[in-house]
């Protein structure tokens, strides 16, 4: 039950859902997520910590960069199911479409 509730709580915030939708396209660093969502760096980091704790995202260091990406959900069956379904959900939502469009112009080297 605890694992299920952690995933549900992590998905209860619109910015966290947007982060997951962005990470469906490519791995991102905190600064790219911050720029796309127009939030402060501590806010973006807090959202990523919550998503990581729930098992939805993982990070990998690459020199100075810390890249975040979606997990396969191997540690939690609820994660695998929800991430699989989330790929098909909310695609037509104007808010998600705007974030996806903005994401194309966000490049870490230019931030």
JSON list of C-alpha atoms in Angstrom, two decimals, residues 6-7 17 23 26 29 31 34 40 44 48 54 64 67 92-93 95 97 102-103 110:
[
{"chain": "A", "resi": 6, "resn": "UNK", "atom": "CA", "xyz": [3.81, 7.30, -2.80]},
{"chain": "A", "resi": 7, "resn": "UNK", "atom": "CA", "xyz": [3.16, 7.16, -6.54]},
{"chain": "A", "resi": 17, "resn": "UNK", "atom": "CA", "xyz": [2.95, 15.50, -14.06]},
{"chain": "A", "resi": 23, "resn": "UNK", "atom": "CA", "xyz": [10.91, 13.31, -19.52]},
{"chain": "A", "resi": 26, "resn": "UNK", "atom": "CA", "xyz": [14.34, 13.08, -23.39]},
{"chain": "A", "resi": 29, "resn": "UNK", "atom": "CA", "xyz": [18.79, 18.49, -16.21]},
{"chain": "A", "resi": 31, "resn": "UNK", "atom": "CA", "xyz": [17.98, 23.84, -15.26]},
{"chain": "A", "resi": 34, "resn": "UNK", "atom": "CA", "xyz": [13.23, 24.91, -14.36]},
{"chain": "A", "resi": 40, "resn": "UNK", "atom": "CA", "xyz": [12.72, 28.46, -9.22]},
{"chain": "A", "resi": 44, "resn": "UNK", "atom": "CA", "xyz": [12.20, 22.06, -9.58]},
{"chain": "A", "resi": 48, "resn": "UNK", "atom": "CA", "xyz": [12.32, 15.85, -8.75]},
{"chain": "A", "resi": 54, "resn": "UNK", "atom": "CA", "xyz": [8.28, 7.46, -5.55]},
{"chain": "A", "resi": 64, "resn": "UNK", "atom": "CA", "xyz": [28.87, 18.65, -14.25]},
{"chain": "A", "resi": 67, "resn": "UNK", "atom": "CA", "xyz": [20.39, 14.16, -15.98]},
{"chain": "A", "resi": 92, "resn": "UNK", "atom": "CA", "xyz": [-4.23, 16.80, -26.19]},
{"chain": "A", "resi": 93, "resn": "UNK", "atom": "CA", "xyz": [-4.20, 19.03, -23.11]},
{"chain": "A", "resi": 95, "resn": "UNK", "atom": "CA", "xyz": [-1.01, 23.00, -21.04]},
{"chain": "A", "resi": 97, "resn": "UNK", "atom": "CA", "xyz": [1.18, 20.92, -25.58]},
{"chain": "A", "resi": 102, "resn": "UNK", "atom": "CA", "xyz": [8.66, 25.14, -25.20]},
{"chain": "A", "resi": 103, "resn": "UNK", "atom": "CA", "xyz": [10.85, 22.13, -24.47]},
{"chain": "A", "resi": 110, "resn": "UNK", "atom": "CA", "xyz": [21.97, 28.37, -23.64]}
]
